[in-house]
Short mmCIF file of C-alpha atoms in Angstrom, two decimals:
data_model
loop_
_atom_site.label_atom_id
_atom_site.label_comp_id
_atom_site.label_asym_id
_atom_site.label_seq_id
_atom_site.Cartn_x
_atom_site.Cartn_y
_atom_site.Cartn_z
CA MET P 15 101.78 36.85 31.28
CA ARG P 16 103.95 38.82 33.62
CA ILE P 17 105.02 42.31 33.29
CA ILE P 18 108.52 42.98 34.76
CA PRO P 19 109.45 46.73 34.49
CA VAL P 20 113.21 47.53 33.61
CA LEU P 21 115.28 49.65 35.59
CA ASP P 22 118.68 50.36 33.86
CA LEU P 23 121.12 51.63 36.21
CA LYS P 24 124.11 54.00 35.06
CA GLY P 25 125.98 56.37 37.47
CA GLY P 26 123.47 55.70 40.16
CA VAL P 27 120.46 56.87 38.36
CA VAL P 28 117.85 55.08 36.18
CA VAL P 29 118.76 55.77 32.34
CA ARG P 30 116.71 55.48 29.45
CA ALA P 31 117.58 52.62 26.88
CA ALA P 32 118.16 52.84 23.16
CA GLY P 33 118.96 50.16 20.80
CA GLY P 34 121.54 48.80 23.01
CA ARG P 35 123.98 52.02 22.20
CA ARG P 36 125.05 52.07 25.92
CA ASP P 37 127.49 55.21 25.50
CA GLU P 38 123.97 57.12 24.53
CA TYR P 39 121.79 56.25 27.39
CA ARG P 40 120.88 59.67 29.42
CA PRO P 41 119.18 59.81 32.79
CA ILE P 42 115.55 59.30 32.08
CA VAL P 43 113.03 61.72 32.02
CA THR P 44 109.63 60.24 32.70
CA PRO P 45 105.90 61.60 33.80
CA LEU P 46 106.11 58.70 36.49
CA SER P 47 108.78 60.31 38.56
CA ALA P 48 110.29 64.03 39.35
CA THR P 49 113.89 62.54 39.07
CA PRO P 50 116.08 59.53 37.73
CA GLU P 51 116.71 57.97 41.20
CA PRO P 52 115.92 54.15 41.13
CA VAL P 53 113.76 54.18 44.18
CA ALA P 54 111.75 57.28 42.74
CA VAL P 55 111.47 55.74 39.42
CA ALA P 56 110.29 52.32 40.90
CA THR P 57 107.76 54.08 43.07
CA GLY P 58 106.23 55.89 40.11
CA LEU P 59 105.91 52.61 37.89
CA ARG P 60 104.06 51.16 41.07
CA THR P 61 101.38 53.66 40.56
CA LEU P 62 100.53 52.08 37.45
CA HIS P 63 100.56 48.39 38.69
CA PRO P 64 101.67 46.89 41.96
CA PHE P 65 104.66 45.40 40.63
CA SER P 66 106.35 42.43 42.72
CA THR P 67 109.47 42.14 40.69
CA PHE P 68 111.69 44.63 38.71
CA TYR P 69 114.49 43.49 36.34
CA ILE P 70 117.51 45.65 37.04
CA ALA P 71 120.61 45.95 34.58
CA ASP P 72 123.51 47.39 36.34
CA LEU P 73 125.20 48.87 33.26
CA ASP P 74 128.50 49.89 35.19
CA ALA P 75 129.03 46.56 36.37
CA ILE P 76 128.37 44.96 32.99
CA GLU P 77 130.95 47.04 31.54
CA GLY P 78 133.48 46.84 34.23
CA ARG P 79 133.00 49.43 36.20
CA ASP P 80 132.00 49.69 39.92
CA PRO P 81 128.53 47.98 40.45
CA ASN P 82 125.57 50.24 41.54
CA ARG P 83 125.69 48.61 44.84
CA ALA P 84 123.94 51.62 46.96
CA ALA P 85 121.22 51.96 44.61
CA LEU P 86 120.48 48.32 44.63
CA ALA P 87 120.37 48.83 48.67
CA ARG P 88 117.77 51.20 48.51
CA LEU P 89 115.69 49.09 46.28
CA ARG P 90 115.90 46.40 48.43
CA ALA P 91 115.03 48.69 51.25
CA MET P 92 111.60 49.93 49.69
CA LYS P 93 108.48 49.28 51.18
CA ASP P 94 106.95 46.03 50.15
CA PRO P 95 110.37 45.29 48.64
CA PRO P 96 110.50 44.05 45.35
CA GLU P 97 112.00 40.78 43.94
CA LEU P 98 115.11 41.83 41.83
CA TRP P 99 116.22 40.16 38.69
CA VAL P 100 119.82 41.53 38.35
CA ASP P 101 122.30 41.47 35.52
CA ALA P 102 125.28 42.85 36.90
CA GLY P 103 127.96 41.04 34.51
CA LEU P 104 128.14 38.11 36.69
CA ALA P 105 131.13 36.16 35.43
CA ASP P 106 133.09 34.32 38.36
CA GLU P 107 132.01 31.54 40.52
CA ALA P 108 132.23 33.34 43.83
CA THR P 109 130.19 36.41 43.05
CA LEU P 110 127.50 34.22 41.24
CA GLU P 111 127.32 32.18 44.48
CA ALA P 112 127.28 35.18 46.70
CA ALA P 113 124.20 36.72 44.58
CA LEU P 114 122.54 33.20 44.59
CA ALA P 115 122.61 33.14 48.20
CA ALA P 116 120.99 36.75 48.74
CA SER P 117 117.64 37.36 50.07
CA GLY P 118 115.14 38.83 47.37
CA ILE P 119 117.54 38.51 44.74
CA CYS P 120 117.42 36.18 41.25
CA PRO P 121 120.74 36.89 39.50
CA VAL P 122 120.73 37.18 35.65
CA LEU P 123 123.72 35.35 33.94
CA GLY P 124 123.96 37.50 30.87
CA SER P 125 125.52 35.47 28.15
CA GLU P 126 127.58 38.44 26.89
CA SER P 127 129.31 38.52 30.07
CA GLN P 128 130.80 34.86 29.66
CA ASN P 129 134.07 33.57 28.33
CA ASP P 130 132.85 30.14 28.38
CA ASP P 131 129.89 27.90 29.52
CA LEU P 132 131.45 26.48 32.68
CA LEU P 133 129.57 28.85 35.27
CA LEU P 134 126.10 27.92 33.46
CA ARG P 135 127.23 24.22 33.49
CA ARG P 136 127.73 24.36 37.31
CA PHE P 137 124.64 26.53 38.26
CA CYS P 138 122.16 25.97 35.62
CA ARG P 139 119.85 23.96 37.81
CA HIS P 140 119.72 26.38 40.55
CA PRO P 141 116.25 27.85 41.00
CA ASN P 142 117.16 31.15 41.43
CA LEU P 143 119.02 31.52 38.21
CA ILE P 144 117.97 33.14 35.15
CA LEU P 145 120.05 33.18 31.87
CA SER P 146 119.66 36.06 29.41
CA LEU P 147 120.59 35.11 25.62
CA ASP P 148 121.82 38.50 24.58
CA PHE P 149 121.58 39.52 21.01
CA PHE P 150 122.89 42.69 19.56
CA ALA P 151 122.49 44.13 16.25
CA GLU P 152 125.24 42.09 14.68
CA GLY P 153 123.97 38.88 16.52
CA PHE P 154 124.44 36.73 19.50
CA HIS P 155 126.79 37.91 22.09
CA GLY P 156 128.28 35.18 24.13
CA PRO P 157 129.71 31.48 23.61
CA GLN P 158 127.71 29.70 21.23
CA THR P 159 127.58 26.60 23.02
CA ILE P 160 125.09 28.96 25.44
CA LEU P 161 123.30 29.49 22.54
CA GLU P 162 122.92 26.19 20.87
CA ASP P 163 122.54 23.78 23.57
CA PRO P 164 119.24 24.32 25.60
CA THR P 165 119.92 21.45 28.16
CA LEU P 166 122.04 24.00 29.76
CA TRP P 167 119.46 26.45 30.17
CA PRO P 168 118.00 27.15 33.54
CA GLY P 169 114.46 27.10 34.25
CA ARG P 170 113.77 30.98 33.31
CA VAL P 171 115.28 32.32 29.97
CA ILE P 172 115.21 35.92 28.75
CA VAL P 173 115.61 36.66 25.11
CA MET P 174 117.16 40.00 25.19
CA THR P 175 116.99 41.63 21.79
CA LEU P 176 118.93 44.67 22.52
CA ALA P 177 118.66 46.44 19.00
CA LYS P 178 114.65 46.56 19.64
CA VAL P 179 115.15 48.28 23.00
CA GLY P 180 113.43 51.56 22.65
CA ALA P 181 113.22 51.37 19.41
CA GLY P 182 109.41 51.04 18.83
CA GLY P 183 109.56 48.28 16.16
CA GLY P 184 107.84 45.91 18.13
CA PRO P 185 109.63 42.71 19.86
CA ASP P 186 111.56 40.12 17.72
CA PHE P 187 108.52 37.53 17.24
CA ASP P 188 110.30 35.08 14.99
CA ARG P 189 113.23 34.91 17.79
CA MET P 190 110.96 34.15 20.42
CA ARG P 191 109.12 31.18 18.63
CA GLU P 192 112.51 29.61 17.55
CA VAL P 193 113.78 29.80 21.55
CA LYS P 194 110.38 28.70 22.83
CA VAL P 195 110.44 25.69 20.58
CA ARG P 196 113.89 24.78 21.85
CA ALA P 197 113.20 25.57 25.27
CA GLY P 198 110.69 23.03 26.35
CA ASP P 199 108.79 23.90 29.62
CA ARG P 200 111.25 26.53 30.52
CA THR P 201 109.57 29.89 30.98
CA ILE P 202 110.65 32.29 28.38
CA ILE P 203 110.72 36.03 29.20
CA ALA P 204 110.80 38.70 26.28
CA ALA P 205 113.12 41.51 26.29
CA GLY P 206 113.09 44.42 23.71
CA GLY P 207 110.66 46.45 21.67
CA VAL P 208 107.14 45.85 23.56
CA ARG P 209 105.01 48.51 22.38
CA ASP P 210 101.63 47.96 23.89
CA ALA P 211 98.98 45.29 24.98
CA ALA P 212 98.81 43.92 21.62
CA ASP P 213 102.57 42.96 21.60
CA LEU P 214 101.92 41.27 24.87
CA HIS P 215 98.99 39.06 23.54
CA GLN P 216 100.94 38.04 20.69
CA LEU P 217 103.75 37.19 22.96
CA LYS P 218 101.49 35.08 25.14
CA SER P 219 100.06 33.50 21.79
CA LEU P 220 103.47 32.04 21.46
CA GLY P 221 103.80 30.91 24.97
CA VAL P 222 106.23 33.60 26.37
CA GLY P 223 105.68 33.62 30.07
CA ALA P 224 106.96 36.97 30.98
CA ALA P 225 108.07 40.19 29.27
CA LEU P 226 110.49 42.90 30.34
CA VAL P 227 108.98 46.23 29.62
CA ALA P 228 110.28 49.83 30.25
CA THR P 229 109.34 52.53 27.41
CA ALA P 230 105.78 51.38 26.95
CA LEU P 231 105.27 52.28 30.58
CA HIS P 232 107.07 55.40 30.59
CA ASP P 233 105.38 57.02 27.24
CA LYS P 234 102.18 55.29 28.72
CA THR P 235 101.34 53.27 25.76
CA LEU P 236 100.76 50.42 28.74
CA THR P 237 98.43 52.37 30.44
CA ALA P 238 96.94 51.12 34.50
CA GLU P 239 93.87 50.13 32.79
CA ARG P 240 95.80 47.78 30.19
CA LEU P 241 98.20 46.38 32.88
CA VAL P 242 94.92 45.19 34.91
CA SER P 243 94.91 42.16 32.75
CA PHE P 244 98.50 41.26 33.51
CA SER P 245 100.64 40.19 36.41
CA GLY P 246 103.56 41.99 37.52
#
């Protein structure tokens, strides 16, 4: 079970996510960093565990504003540069191709950003591509064919339950179980609601291969001691 810390970027800083209500996200206040500057937060997270990968949600890009390119560049220039899984609202072929060719980047194709399944059909076999199945409080966001046809799924699939993010209610175990059954040998990554090591062990028992985590790290319900038994 891999633990992948999350950095939600908005306006050049890390914000604390809560329930998918992005207009309410504010710059993060965390004991791990004196500021919400992305490298400072990432460095603080690495005081808990030597994480080799970070998940980046570029909320500005996802919502159609200018991407946080400068923040991403600083993260890529860190000491022991992490691999970055980046959801930047990718929705066109040229931008996705450029992201797939970039060193140290694994682009995340978010279902909420897709108008159809054409990009996924073309690139689903690329080893660097990650699909995010995006679920909001009202249900799945994206073309239904992406959700309903697992043959379109790449080797890694995030099950993103936005209503669970930062809510303290635990992951959506039933949804994880259902997607894992359909996914075959693909790696399923849980996103949203992880509270502690008990949640991680339950996800692992379902065959989930990794979890995206933020709140539990900043609130220290997942401590350095607990993280030793997981990889990052």
